[in-house]
Amino acid sequence: MKKIVYLSLFVCTLNLSAQTNNSPNSSSFKFDDKGFNFSFDNGAYEFGINGFIQPNISVEKTKGIESINKFNVQRSFFIVSGKAVKEKVSFLVQTDFSTADPLLDAWIAYHPYKNITITGGQKQTFVNNREMTYREDKLQFTDRSLLSKTLSKTGREFGLFIETKFKLTNTFAIAPMLAVTSGDGRNSFGASSTDTDLGGVKIGGRLDIFPLGYFTEGNDVFSADLAHEKTLKFVIGGAVSKNTGVSNAIGEGHGDFLLYGANGKNNLPDYSKVNIDFLLKYKGFSLLGEYANATASGLDLVFVDANATQILVPQEISEYLVLGNSYNFQAGYVTKKGVSFDVRYETAKPEFELNPNSILTDFNSYTLGLTKYFKNNNLKLQASFTNIDYAKAENTTLGQLLFQIGF
């Protein structure tokens, strides 16, 4: 049924666009690097269909273990979006059909003023590190950093999001943001009515400061400098969040573990994150730096069994939650011919280093990347080589080759 509706809309729009635009309610259709775009009533209403696919080849080798070779589609996104200009409303539905649970984003937003957006639904949150605020097709390397993948999953959450931007002078600007979410990641209420949300809500916010003005429009959704900023631009940001009552290692799920109070009822810990980051760009060069810290609280008289016979030893919480510090630094240069040379260095320190079962492990890692942008970011070929040096495990090397085509 949905396919029939989309096809009918497509045919109808083509027919309207073939007519003269002298009508006060003219409509149009175009296909460009932003996908299929439909416009009605002289641009008062817009509807778009786009997406991308990422075929990927990877080879992973750990000493003493047989290498793991993969050839698959790493991501396959299909996106439907639209907006009503007069009503100041927009929406987006985004799916990834390379996963078993494809729904990533489904939200509707209200724009009361040009610099204020209020969004309700499931979307990519801004309270994580900066790289996690970029969509998967906008990455500087073939995959996200270890910092991003260790402290986040998809970065999507269900709740209410408020985003603002204010220019205080001709160049100096700030962007305060606030989010109140379920604290259980995406699809937080489970597959059925009996699989309910656990714990309380998650409250978080981000403040970005632009001392020299905003990045070029469209260049703010990448860490690489594809627009070749003519003057130095940079942003300094910080994000904090507190997730009340978590039962997932990073607070993007629920029911993965349960802890109890003396009365045998659930007594879930609170999970807090602090992120500090900066990004600068100038004439093709970019530098991104990120720091993340994750801690737990609410651990008084917590037991690992409902009978309250085994009390949780303080360092044991690191076996349930990702706790500690992580750093990520990545730099790159994009030539005017669309060739990008990139390098990344990362390190992590668990909060309880003496606990061998800590989820977060002590590691150092570097990545070398090479990208060719054929059609801006829509058509590109990326290669990367990563070495991960674990303090308490064998080193791992990973080579990847990724091709991306967007529509």
mmCIF file of C-alpha atoms in Angstrom:
data_model
loop_
_atom_site.group_PDB
_atom_site.id
_atom_site.type_symbol
_atom_site.label_atom_id
_atom_site.label_comp_id
_atom_site.label_asym_id
_atom_site.label_seq_id
_atom_site.Cartn_x
_atom_site.Cartn_y
_atom_site.Cartn_z
ATOM 1 C CA MET A 1 0.000 0.000 0.000
ATOM 2 C CA LYS A 2 2.819 2.436 0.900
ATOM 3 C CA LYS A 3 4.576 1.742 -2.412
ATOM 4 C CA ILE A 4 1.375 2.565 -4.306
ATOM 5 C CA VAL A 5 1.002 5.851 -2.411
ATOM 6 C CA TYR A 6 4.610 6.872 -3.118
ATOM 7 C CA LEU A 7 4.289 5.942 -6.802
ATOM 8 C CA SER A 8 1.040 7.886 -7.145
ATOM 9 C CA LEU A 9 2.607 10.909 -5.499
ATOM 10 C CA PHE A 10 5.622 10.636 -7.796
ATOM 11 C CA VAL A 11 3.518 10.461 -10.985
ATOM 12 C CA CYS A 12 1.213 13.237 -9.848
ATOM 13 C CA THR A 13 4.126 15.508 -9.053
ATOM 14 C CA LEU A 14 5.806 14.891 -12.386
ATOM 15 C CA ASN A 15 2.556 15.782 -14.126
ATOM 16 C CA LEU A 16 2.216 19.007 -12.170
ATOM 17 C CA SER A 17 5.813 20.040 -12.780
ATOM 18 C CA ALA A 18 5.282 19.629 -16.524
ATOM 19 C CA GLN A 19 2.640 22.358 -16.410
ATOM 20 C CA THR A 20 3.461 26.066 -16.446
ATOM 21 C CA ASN A 21 4.236 27.629 -13.108
ATOM 22 C CA ASN A 22 1.911 30.598 -13.627
ATOM 23 C CA SER A 23 -0.592 28.979 -11.271
ATOM 24 C CA PRO A 24 -0.566 30.418 -7.738
ATOM 25 C CA ASN A 25 -0.435 26.836 -6.429
ATOM 26 C CA SER A 26 2.318 25.424 -8.659
ATOM 27 C CA SER A 27 4.195 22.268 -7.721
ATOM 28 C CA SER A 28 7.573 20.941 -8.759
ATOM 29 C CA PHE A 29 9.868 17.951 -8.580
ATOM 30 C CA LYS A 30 13.631 17.701 -8.728
ATOM 31 C CA PHE A 31 16.324 15.087 -8.166
ATOM 32 C CA ASP A 32 19.710 16.297 -6.969
ATOM 33 C CA ASP A 33 22.412 15.422 -4.433
ATOM 34 C CA LYS A 34 19.767 15.669 -1.690
ATOM 35 C CA GLY A 35 17.554 12.954 -3.220
ATOM 36 C CA PHE A 36 14.004 13.152 -4.578
ATOM 37 C CA ASN A 37 12.393 16.441 -3.587
ATOM 38 C CA PHE A 38 8.764 17.404 -4.069
ATOM 39 C CA SER A 39 7.469 20.944 -3.577
ATOM 40 C CA PHE A 40 3.831 22.058 -3.406
ATOM 41 C CA ASP A 41 2.043 25.405 -3.247
ATOM 42 C CA ASN A 42 5.068 27.415 -4.295
ATOM 43 C CA GLY A 43 7.320 25.807 -1.700
ATOM 44 C CA ALA A 44 4.898 26.035 1.212
ATOM 45 C CA TYR A 45 5.046 22.246 1.572
ATOM 46 C CA GLU A 46 8.031 20.002 0.851
ATOM 47 C CA PHE A 47 8.493 16.239 0.797
ATOM 48 C CA GLY A 48 11.769 14.379 0.310
ATOM 49 C CA ILE A 49 12.983 10.810 -0.208
ATOM 50 C CA ASN A 50 16.651 9.950 0.025
ATOM 51 C CA GLY A 51 19.127 7.520 1.545
ATOM 52 C CA PHE A 52 22.466 5.789 1.053
ATOM 53 C CA ILE A 53 24.119 2.363 1.021
ATOM 54 C CA GLN A 54 27.613 1.381 2.187
ATOM 55 C CA PRO A 55 29.074 -1.889 0.832
ATOM 56 C CA ASN A 56 32.046 -2.786 2.994
ATOM 57 C CA ILE A 57 35.015 -5.159 3.010
ATOM 58 C CA SER A 58 36.931 -5.667 6.270
ATOM 59 C CA VAL A 59 39.701 -7.886 7.601
ATOM 60 C CA GLU A 60 40.256 -8.146 11.370
ATOM 61 C CA LYS A 61 43.250 -9.922 12.849
ATOM 62 C CA THR A 62 44.025 -10.649 16.516
ATOM 63 C CA LYS A 63 47.194 -12.492 17.469
ATOM 64 C CA GLY A 64 46.543 -16.177 18.078
ATOM 65 C CA ILE A 65 43.039 -16.029 16.557
ATOM 66 C CA GLU A 66 41.980 -16.760 12.994
ATOM 67 C CA SER A 67 41.316 -13.577 11.021
ATOM 68 C CA ILE A 68 37.725 -12.434 10.540
ATOM 69 C CA ASN A 69 36.855 -11.483 6.951
ATOM 70 C CA LYS A 70 33.615 -9.687 6.122
ATOM 71 C CA PHE A 71 31.974 -8.567 2.896
ATOM 72 C CA ASN A 72 28.601 -7.013 3.535
ATOM 73 C CA VAL A 73 26.455 -3.903 3.405
ATOM 74 C CA GLN A 74 27.486 -2.011 6.508
ATOM 75 C CA ARG A 75 24.538 0.386 6.317
ATOM 76 C CA SER A 76 21.513 0.866 4.045
ATOM 77 C CA PHE A 77 19.498 3.947 4.993
ATOM 78 C CA PHE A 78 16.099 4.977 3.659
ATOM 79 C CA ILE A 79 14.888 8.419 4.702
ATOM 80 C CA VAL A 80 11.555 10.192 4.309
ATOM 81 C CA SER A 81 11.249 13.823 5.395
ATOM 82 C CA GLY A 82 9.072 16.850 4.909
ATOM 83 C CA LYS A 83 8.079 20.254 6.188
ATOM 84 C CA ALA A 84 5.195 22.695 6.181
ATOM 85 C CA VAL A 85 6.700 26.177 6.070
ATOM 86 C CA LYS A 86 3.600 28.158 7.059
ATOM 87 C CA GLU A 87 2.750 25.758 9.891
ATOM 88 C CA LYS A 88 6.421 25.751 11.025
ATOM 89 C CA VAL A 89 6.435 21.967 11.270
ATOM 90 C CA SER A 90 8.847 19.330 9.932
ATOM 91 C CA PHE A 91 9.212 15.566 10.258
ATOM 92 C CA LEU A 92 11.664 12.766 9.513
ATOM 93 C CA VAL A 93 11.580 8.964 9.450
ATOM 94 C CA GLN A 94 14.935 7.211 9.035
ATOM 95 C CA THR A 95 15.612 3.477 8.807
ATOM 96 C CA ASP A 96 18.621 1.201 8.386
ATOM 97 C CA PHE A 97 17.613 -2.013 6.637
ATOM 98 C CA SER A 98 20.990 -3.662 7.258
ATOM 99 C CA THR A 99 19.920 -4.307 10.879
ATOM 100 C CA ALA A 100 17.276 -6.521 12.467
ATOM 101 C CA ASP A 101 15.552 -3.507 14.081
ATOM 102 C CA PRO A 102 15.701 -0.885 11.311
ATOM 103 C CA LEU A 103 13.890 2.116 12.828
ATOM 104 C CA LEU A 104 16.424 4.761 13.827
ATOM 105 C CA ASP A 105 14.617 8.092 13.809
ATOM 106 C CA ALA A 106 10.953 9.051 13.833
ATOM 107 C CA TRP A 107 10.213 12.576 14.965
ATOM 108 C CA ILE A 108 8.157 15.687 14.365
ATOM 109 C CA ALA A 109 9.508 19.180 15.063
ATOM 110 C CA TYR A 110 7.989 22.593 15.624
ATOM 111 C CA HIS A 111 9.938 25.740 14.724
ATOM 112 C CA PRO A 112 8.289 28.677 16.537
ATOM 113 C CA TYR A 113 11.193 30.945 15.592
ATOM 114 C CA LYS A 114 14.084 30.709 13.142
ATOM 115 C CA ASN A 115 16.579 29.922 15.900
ATOM 116 C CA ILE A 116 14.452 27.575 18.035
ATOM 117 C CA THR A 117 13.448 23.962 17.294
ATOM 118 C CA ILE A 118 11.338 21.758 19.558
ATOM 119 C CA THR A 119 11.339 18.068 18.607
ATOM 120 C CA GLY A 120 9.352 15.138 19.945
ATOM 121 C CA GLY A 121 9.995 11.494 19.135
ATOM 122 C CA GLN A 122 13.033 9.336 18.515
ATOM 123 C CA LYS A 123 16.152 11.038 17.187
ATOM 124 C CA GLN A 124 19.918 11.275 17.353
ATOM 125 C CA THR A 125 20.706 13.058 20.594
ATOM 126 C CA PHE A 126 23.219 15.866 21.077
ATOM 127 C CA VAL A 127 24.255 14.937 24.640
ATOM 128 C CA ASN A 128 26.949 12.485 23.464
ATOM 129 C CA ASN A 129 30.401 13.327 22.064
ATOM 130 C CA ARG A 130 30.457 15.481 18.932
ATOM 131 C CA GLU A 131 31.161 12.666 16.455
ATOM 132 C CA MET A 132 28.024 10.866 17.682
ATOM 133 C CA THR A 133 25.941 13.861 16.584
ATOM 134 C CA TYR A 134 26.933 13.255 12.939
ATOM 135 C CA ARG A 135 24.888 10.894 10.803
ATOM 136 C CA GLU A 136 26.525 7.657 9.703
ATOM 137 C CA ASP A 137 27.101 8.809 6.111
ATOM 138 C CA LYS A 138 28.957 11.934 7.262
ATOM 139 C CA LEU A 139 31.865 10.199 9.013
ATOM 140 C CA GLN A 140 35.474 11.147 8.357
ATOM 141 C CA PHE A 141 36.601 7.482 8.546
ATOM 142 C CA THR A 142 35.018 4.187 7.499
ATOM 143 C CA ASP A 143 33.460 3.840 10.969
ATOM 144 C CA ARG A 144 32.967 5.721 14.206
ATOM 145 C CA SER A 145 35.768 6.087 16.735
ATOM 146 C CA LEU A 146 36.209 3.607 19.585
ATOM 147 C CA LEU A 147 35.152 6.371 21.980
ATOM 148 C CA SER A 148 31.836 6.660 20.160
ATOM 149 C CA LYS A 149 31.267 2.915 19.879
ATOM 150 C CA THR A 150 32.265 2.215 23.489
ATOM 151 C CA LEU A 151 30.171 4.901 25.191
ATOM 152 C CA SER A 152 27.260 4.876 22.731
ATOM 153 C CA LYS A 153 25.430 2.542 20.386
ATOM 154 C CA THR A 154 23.317 4.339 17.786
ATOM 155 C CA GLY A 155 23.025 7.566 19.792
ATOM 156 C CA ARG A 156 19.240 7.604 19.313
ATOM 157 C CA GLU A 157 16.814 8.295 22.150
ATOM 158 C CA PHE A 158 13.077 8.792 22.630
ATOM 159 C CA GLY A 159 11.872 12.017 24.227
ATOM 160 C CA LEU A 160 11.734 15.801 23.925
ATOM 161 C CA PHE A 161 14.569 17.871 22.419
ATOM 162 C CA ILE A 162 14.993 21.657 22.409
ATOM 163 C CA GLU A 163 17.674 23.229 20.200
ATOM 164 C CA THR A 164 18.508 26.931 19.971
ATOM 165 C CA LYS A 165 21.082 29.218 18.361
ATOM 166 C CA PHE A 166 21.846 32.823 19.258
ATOM 167 C CA LYS A 167 24.271 35.337 17.737
ATOM 168 C CA LEU A 168 25.584 37.605 20.463
ATOM 169 C CA THR A 169 27.797 39.671 18.126
ATOM 170 C CA ASN A 170 28.491 39.660 14.384
ATOM 171 C CA THR A 171 30.637 36.548 14.826
ATOM 172 C CA PHE A 172 30.286 35.222 18.372
ATOM 173 C CA ALA A 173 27.407 32.740 18.731
ATOM 174 C CA ILE A 174 26.165 30.110 21.159
ATOM 175 C CA ALA A 175 23.903 27.078 20.764
ATOM 176 C CA PRO A 176 22.260 25.837 24.001
ATOM 177 C CA MET A 177 20.375 22.515 23.808
ATOM 178 C CA LEU A 178 18.282 20.486 26.259
ATOM 179 C CA ALA A 179 16.929 16.908 26.115
ATOM 180 C CA VAL A 180 14.568 14.943 28.355
ATOM 181 C CA THR A 181 14.349 11.314 27.239
ATOM 182 C CA SER A 182 13.298 7.871 28.449
ATOM 183 C CA GLY A 183 16.894 6.950 29.311
ATOM 184 C CA ASP A 184 16.628 3.569 27.603
ATOM 185 C CA GLY A 185 17.768 4.470 24.092
ATOM 186 C CA ARG A 186 15.690 3.927 20.966
ATOM 187 C CA ASN A 187 12.495 1.866 20.892
ATOM 188 C CA SER A 188 12.723 2.145 24.663
ATOM 189 C CA PHE A 189 9.349 0.638 25.414
ATOM 190 C CA GLY A 190 10.244 -2.746 23.937
ATOM 191 C CA ALA A 191 8.522 -5.068 21.520
ATOM 192 C CA SER A 192 5.265 -5.404 23.474
ATOM 193 C CA SER A 193 3.212 -3.686 26.173
ATOM 194 C CA THR A 194 4.646 -6.051 28.792
ATOM 195 C CA ASP A 195 8.229 -5.034 27.968
ATOM 196 C CA THR A 196 8.115 -1.675 29.701
ATOM 197 C CA ASP A 197 10.687 1.024 30.271
ATOM 198 C CA LEU A 198 12.894 0.594 33.366
ATOM 199 C CA GLY A 199 14.309 3.268 35.627
ATOM 200 C CA GLY A 200 13.568 6.982 35.408
ATOM 201 C CA VAL A 201 14.215 9.630 32.807
ATOM 202 C CA LYS A 202 17.459 10.938 31.356
ATOM 203 C CA ILE A 203 18.117 14.671 31.438
ATOM 204 C CA GLY A 204 20.957 16.160 29.452
ATOM 205 C CA GLY A 205 22.134 19.251 27.652
ATOM 206 C CA ARG A 206 24.818 20.651 25.390
ATOM 207 C CA LEU A 207 26.308 24.107 24.934
ATOM 208 C CA ASP A 208 28.283 24.913 21.792
ATOM 209 C CA ILE A 209 30.253 28.152 21.474
ATOM 210 C CA PHE A 210 31.265 29.600 18.089
ATOM 211 C CA PRO A 211 33.830 32.380 18.743
ATOM 212 C CA LEU A 212 34.377 33.124 15.026
ATOM 213 C CA GLY A 213 30.895 32.475 13.679
ATOM 214 C CA TYR A 214 29.107 29.459 12.275
ATOM 215 C CA PHE A 215 30.607 27.023 9.790
ATOM 216 C CA THR A 216 29.543 27.299 6.165
ATOM 217 C CA GLU A 217 25.993 25.997 5.745
ATOM 218 C CA GLY A 218 26.104 22.226 5.263
ATOM 219 C CA ASN A 219 29.697 22.015 6.498
ATOM 220 C CA ASP A 220 28.554 21.791 10.128
ATOM 221 C CA VAL A 221 27.382 18.177 9.817
ATOM 222 C CA PHE A 222 30.876 16.800 9.072
ATOM 223 C CA SER A 223 34.116 16.667 10.998
ATOM 224 C CA ALA A 224 36.054 16.948 7.703
ATOM 225 C CA ASP A 225 36.285 20.347 5.989
ATOM 226 C CA LEU A 226 34.619 19.602 2.650
ATOM 227 C CA ALA A 227 33.649 23.260 2.141
ATOM 228 C CA HIS A 228 37.228 24.555 2.593
ATOM 229 C CA GLU A 229 36.388 27.297 5.080
ATOM 230 C CA LYS A 230 37.919 30.541 3.822
ATOM 231 C CA THR A 231 38.508 31.839 7.344
ATOM 232 C CA LEU A 232 39.277 29.920 10.515
ATOM 233 C CA LYS A 233 36.125 28.489 12.116
ATOM 234 C CA PHE A 234 35.891 26.477 15.288
ATOM 235 C CA VAL A 235 33.410 25.359 17.914
ATOM 236 C CA ILE A 236 33.974 24.446 21.549
ATOM 237 C CA GLY A 237 31.282 22.381 23.205
ATOM 238 C CA GLY A 238 30.318 20.467 26.282
ATOM 239 C CA ALA A 239 27.531 18.015 27.031
ATOM 240 C CA VAL A 240 26.352 16.491 30.305
ATOM 241 C CA SER A 241 23.645 13.961 31.085
ATOM 242 C CA LYS A 242 22.289 11.960 34.005
ATOM 243 C CA ASN A 243 20.345 8.763 33.377
ATOM 244 C CA THR A 244 18.279 7.758 36.408
ATOM 245 C CA GLY A 245 18.072 4.003 36.901
ATOM 246 C CA VAL A 246 19.870 2.196 34.064
ATOM 247 C CA SER A 247 19.885 -1.497 33.213
ATOM 248 C CA ASN A 248 22.101 -1.331 30.131
ATOM 249 C CA ALA A 249 25.886 -0.874 30.022
ATOM 250 C CA ILE A 250 25.648 2.562 28.319
ATOM 251 C CA GLY A 251 22.003 3.467 28.968
ATOM 252 C CA GLU A 252 20.795 2.670 25.444
ATOM 253 C CA GLY A 253 18.555 -0.266 26.286
ATOM 254 C CA HIS A 254 16.955 -1.924 29.285
ATOM 255 C CA GLY A 255 16.755 -5.241 31.071
ATOM 256 C CA ASP A 256 20.295 -6.361 30.249
ATOM 257 C CA PHE A 257 20.969 -6.635 33.982
ATOM 258 C CA LEU A 258 19.082 -6.023 37.227
ATOM 259 C CA LEU A 259 20.323 -4.973 40.646
ATOM 260 C CA TYR A 260 18.258 -5.029 43.837
ATOM 261 C CA GLY A 261 17.667 -3.290 47.142
ATOM 262 C CA ALA A 262 17.385 -4.895 50.587
ATOM 263 C CA ASN A 263 13.637 -5.376 49.998
ATOM 264 C CA GLY A 264 14.246 -7.426 46.849
ATOM 265 C CA LYS A 265 12.893 -4.723 44.504
ATOM 266 C CA ASN A 266 14.856 -3.234 41.618
ATOM 267 C CA ASN A 267 17.510 -0.749 42.725
ATOM 268 C CA LEU A 268 19.125 0.413 39.513
ATOM 269 C CA PRO A 269 22.186 2.708 39.514
ATOM 270 C CA ASP A 270 22.313 6.183 37.974
ATOM 271 C CA TYR A 271 24.625 6.736 35.013
ATOM 272 C CA SER A 272 26.229 10.105 34.216
ATOM 273 C CA LYS A 273 28.336 11.276 31.271
ATOM 274 C CA VAL A 274 30.426 14.378 30.652
ATOM 275 C CA ASN A 275 31.679 15.244 27.150
ATOM 276 C CA ILE A 276 34.038 18.079 26.209
ATOM 277 C CA ASP A 277 35.027 18.605 22.582
ATOM 278 C CA PHE A 278 36.255 21.071 19.975
ATOM 279 C CA LEU A 279 36.336 21.182 16.176
ATOM 280 C CA LEU A 280 38.225 23.609 13.971
ATOM 281 C CA LYS A 281 38.343 23.920 10.192
ATOM 282 C CA TYR A 282 40.386 26.038 7.797
ATOM 283 C CA LYS A 283 40.982 25.677 4.055
ATOM 284 C CA GLY A 284 40.478 21.908 4.007
ATOM 285 C CA PHE A 285 42.211 21.145 7.305
ATOM 286 C CA SER A 286 40.198 19.884 10.271
ATOM 287 C CA LEU A 287 41.010 18.945 13.855
ATOM 288 C CA LEU A 288 38.585 17.252 16.227
ATOM 289 C CA GLY A 289 39.299 16.605 19.907
ATOM 290 C CA GLU A 290 36.977 14.784 22.306
ATOM 291 C CA TYR A 291 37.014 13.804 25.977
ATOM 292 C CA ALA A 292 34.368 11.620 27.605
ATOM 293 C CA ASN A 293 33.876 10.532 31.205
ATOM 294 C CA ALA A 294 31.255 8.087 32.487
ATOM 295 C CA THR A 295 30.457 7.521 36.170
ATOM 296 C CA ALA A 296 27.873 5.702 38.288
ATOM 297 C CA SER A 297 26.041 6.783 41.439
ATOM 298 C CA GLY A 298 23.192 5.568 43.649
ATOM 299 C CA LEU A 299 25.148 2.479 44.732
ATOM 300 C CA ASP A 300 24.303 2.392 48.447
ATOM 301 C CA LEU A 301 23.077 -1.039 49.649
ATOM 302 C CA VAL A 302 22.831 -2.537 46.177
ATOM 303 C CA PHE A 303 22.622 -6.330 45.858
ATOM 304 C CA VAL A 304 23.219 -8.562 42.869
ATOM 305 C CA ASP A 305 20.415 -10.977 43.824
ATOM 306 C CA ALA A 306 16.749 -10.478 44.746
ATOM 307 C CA ASN A 307 17.296 -12.287 48.069
ATOM 308 C CA ALA A 308 19.696 -9.532 49.161
ATOM 309 C CA THR A 309 22.431 -11.951 50.170
ATOM 310 C CA GLN A 310 25.241 -10.739 47.854
ATOM 311 C CA ILE A 311 26.035 -7.061 48.183
ATOM 312 C CA LEU A 312 27.614 -5.263 45.223
ATOM 313 C CA VAL A 313 31.301 -4.550 45.822
ATOM 314 C CA PRO A 314 32.089 -0.984 44.558
ATOM 315 C CA GLN A 315 34.429 -2.054 41.744
ATOM 316 C CA GLU A 316 31.924 -4.650 40.533
ATOM 317 C CA ILE A 317 29.735 -1.931 39.024
ATOM 318 C CA SER A 318 32.330 -1.659 36.224
ATOM 319 C CA GLU A 319 31.224 -5.162 35.155
ATOM 320 C CA TYR A 320 27.726 -3.811 34.521
ATOM 321 C CA LEU A 321 28.397 -0.265 33.255
ATOM 322 C CA VAL A 322 31.034 1.296 31.001
ATOM 323 C CA LEU A 323 32.944 3.520 33.445
ATOM 324 C CA GLY A 324 36.052 5.606 32.968
ATOM 325 C CA ASN A 325 37.673 8.156 30.661
ATOM 326 C CA SER A 326 38.282 8.145 26.918
ATOM 327 C CA TYR A 327 39.996 10.539 24.500
ATOM 328 C CA ASN A 328 39.760 10.863 20.726
ATOM 329 C CA PHE A 329 41.827 13.138 18.470
ATOM 330 C CA GLN A 330 41.498 13.120 14.697
ATOM 331 C CA ALA A 331 42.898 15.395 12.020
ATOM 332 C CA GLY A 332 42.632 15.483 8.266
ATOM 333 C CA TYR A 333 43.120 17.469 5.097
ATOM 334 C CA VAL A 334 40.791 17.449 2.089
ATOM 335 C CA THR A 335 42.389 18.594 -1.161
ATOM 336 C CA LYS A 336 40.431 20.648 -3.676
ATOM 337 C CA LYS A 337 40.234 17.512 -5.829
ATOM 338 C CA GLY A 338 38.367 15.670 -3.067
ATOM 339 C CA VAL A 339 41.143 13.476 -1.692
ATOM 340 C CA SER A 340 41.295 13.335 2.110
ATOM 341 C CA PHE A 341 44.198 12.181 4.274
ATOM 342 C CA ASP A 342 43.181 11.478 7.872
ATOM 343 C CA VAL A 343 44.696 10.236 11.117
ATOM 344 C CA ARG A 344 43.115 9.371 14.457
ATOM 345 C CA TYR A 345 44.486 8.568 17.921
ATOM 346 C CA GLU A 346 42.439 7.241 20.848
ATOM 347 C CA THR A 347 42.981 6.051 24.375
ATOM 348 C CA ALA A 348 40.841 4.894 27.290
ATOM 349 C CA LYS A 349 41.293 4.356 31.032
ATOM 350 C CA PRO A 350 38.729 2.352 33.029
ATOM 351 C CA GLU A 351 37.665 3.731 36.397
ATOM 352 C CA PHE A 352 38.620 0.467 38.129
ATOM 353 C CA GLU A 353 41.838 -0.556 36.368
ATOM 354 C CA LEU A 354 42.494 -3.421 38.801
ATOM 355 C CA ASN A 355 39.230 -5.159 37.943
ATOM 356 C CA PRO A 356 40.062 -7.577 35.093
ATOM 357 C CA ASN A 357 36.349 -7.932 34.276
ATOM 358 C CA SER A 358 35.740 -4.225 33.701
ATOM 359 C CA ILE A 359 33.722 -3.632 30.503
ATOM 360 C CA LEU A 360 35.859 -0.640 29.570
ATOM 361 C CA THR A 361 39.412 -1.802 29.008
ATOM 362 C CA ASP A 362 42.692 0.093 28.896
ATOM 363 C CA PHE A 363 43.724 0.639 25.262
ATOM 364 C CA ASN A 364 45.585 2.865 22.830
ATOM 365 C CA SER A 365 44.612 2.987 19.180
ATOM 366 C CA TYR A 366 45.531 4.767 15.969
ATOM 367 C CA THR A 367 43.799 4.862 12.585
ATOM 368 C CA LEU A 368 45.036 5.974 9.168
ATOM 369 C CA GLY A 369 42.401 6.895 6.623
ATOM 370 C CA LEU A 370 42.235 7.749 2.931
ATOM 371 C CA THR A 371 39.049 9.012 1.267
ATOM 372 C CA LYS A 372 38.160 10.040 -2.271
ATOM 373 C CA TYR A 373 35.045 12.214 -2.573
ATOM 374 C CA PHE A 374 33.708 11.896 -6.126
ATOM 375 C CA LYS A 375 30.402 13.774 -5.708
ATOM 376 C CA ASN A 376 30.719 15.731 -2.489
ATOM 377 C CA ASN A 377 29.767 13.243 0.231
ATOM 378 C CA ASN A 378 27.175 11.305 -1.780
ATOM 379 C CA LEU A 379 29.686 9.260 -3.749
ATOM 380 C CA LYS A 380 32.901 8.362 -1.969
ATOM 381 C CA LEU A 381 35.444 5.599 -1.467
ATOM 382 C CA GLN A 382 37.105 5.180 1.946
ATOM 383 C CA ALA A 383 39.933 3.003 3.194
ATOM 384 C CA SER A 384 41.301 2.754 6.727
ATOM 385 C CA PHE A 385 43.793 0.821 8.807
ATOM 386 C CA THR A 386 43.393 0.597 12.594
ATOM 387 C CA ASN A 387 45.678 -0.832 15.267
ATOM 388 C CA ILE A 388 44.344 -1.337 18.795
ATOM 389 C CA ASP A 389 46.832 -1.985 21.590
ATOM 390 C CA TYR A 390 45.033 -3.483 24.601
ATOM 391 C CA ALA A 391 46.835 -3.422 27.953
ATOM 392 C CA LYS A 392 45.395 -6.796 29.027
ATOM 393 C CA ALA A 393 44.727 -8.510 25.690
ATOM 394 C CA GLU A 394 46.340 -9.198 22.348
ATOM 395 C CA ASN A 395 46.676 -6.399 19.818
ATOM 396 C CA THR A 396 44.066 -6.173 17.069
ATOM 397 C CA THR A 397 44.485 -4.790 13.553
ATOM 398 C CA LEU A 398 41.569 -3.905 11.287
ATOM 399 C CA GLY A 399 41.549 -2.981 7.620
ATOM 400 C CA GLN A 400 38.415 -1.638 5.912
ATOM 401 C CA LEU A 401 37.362 -0.584 2.435
ATOM 402 C CA LEU A 402 34.001 1.150 2.108
ATOM 403 C CA PHE A 403 32.076 2.515 -0.867
ATOM 404 C CA GLN A 404 29.200 4.919 -0.293
ATOM 405 C CA ILE A 405 26.527 5.963 -2.761
ATOM 406 C CA GLY A 406 23.743 8.318 -1.758
ATOM 407 C CA PHE A 407 20.547 9.304 -3.508
#
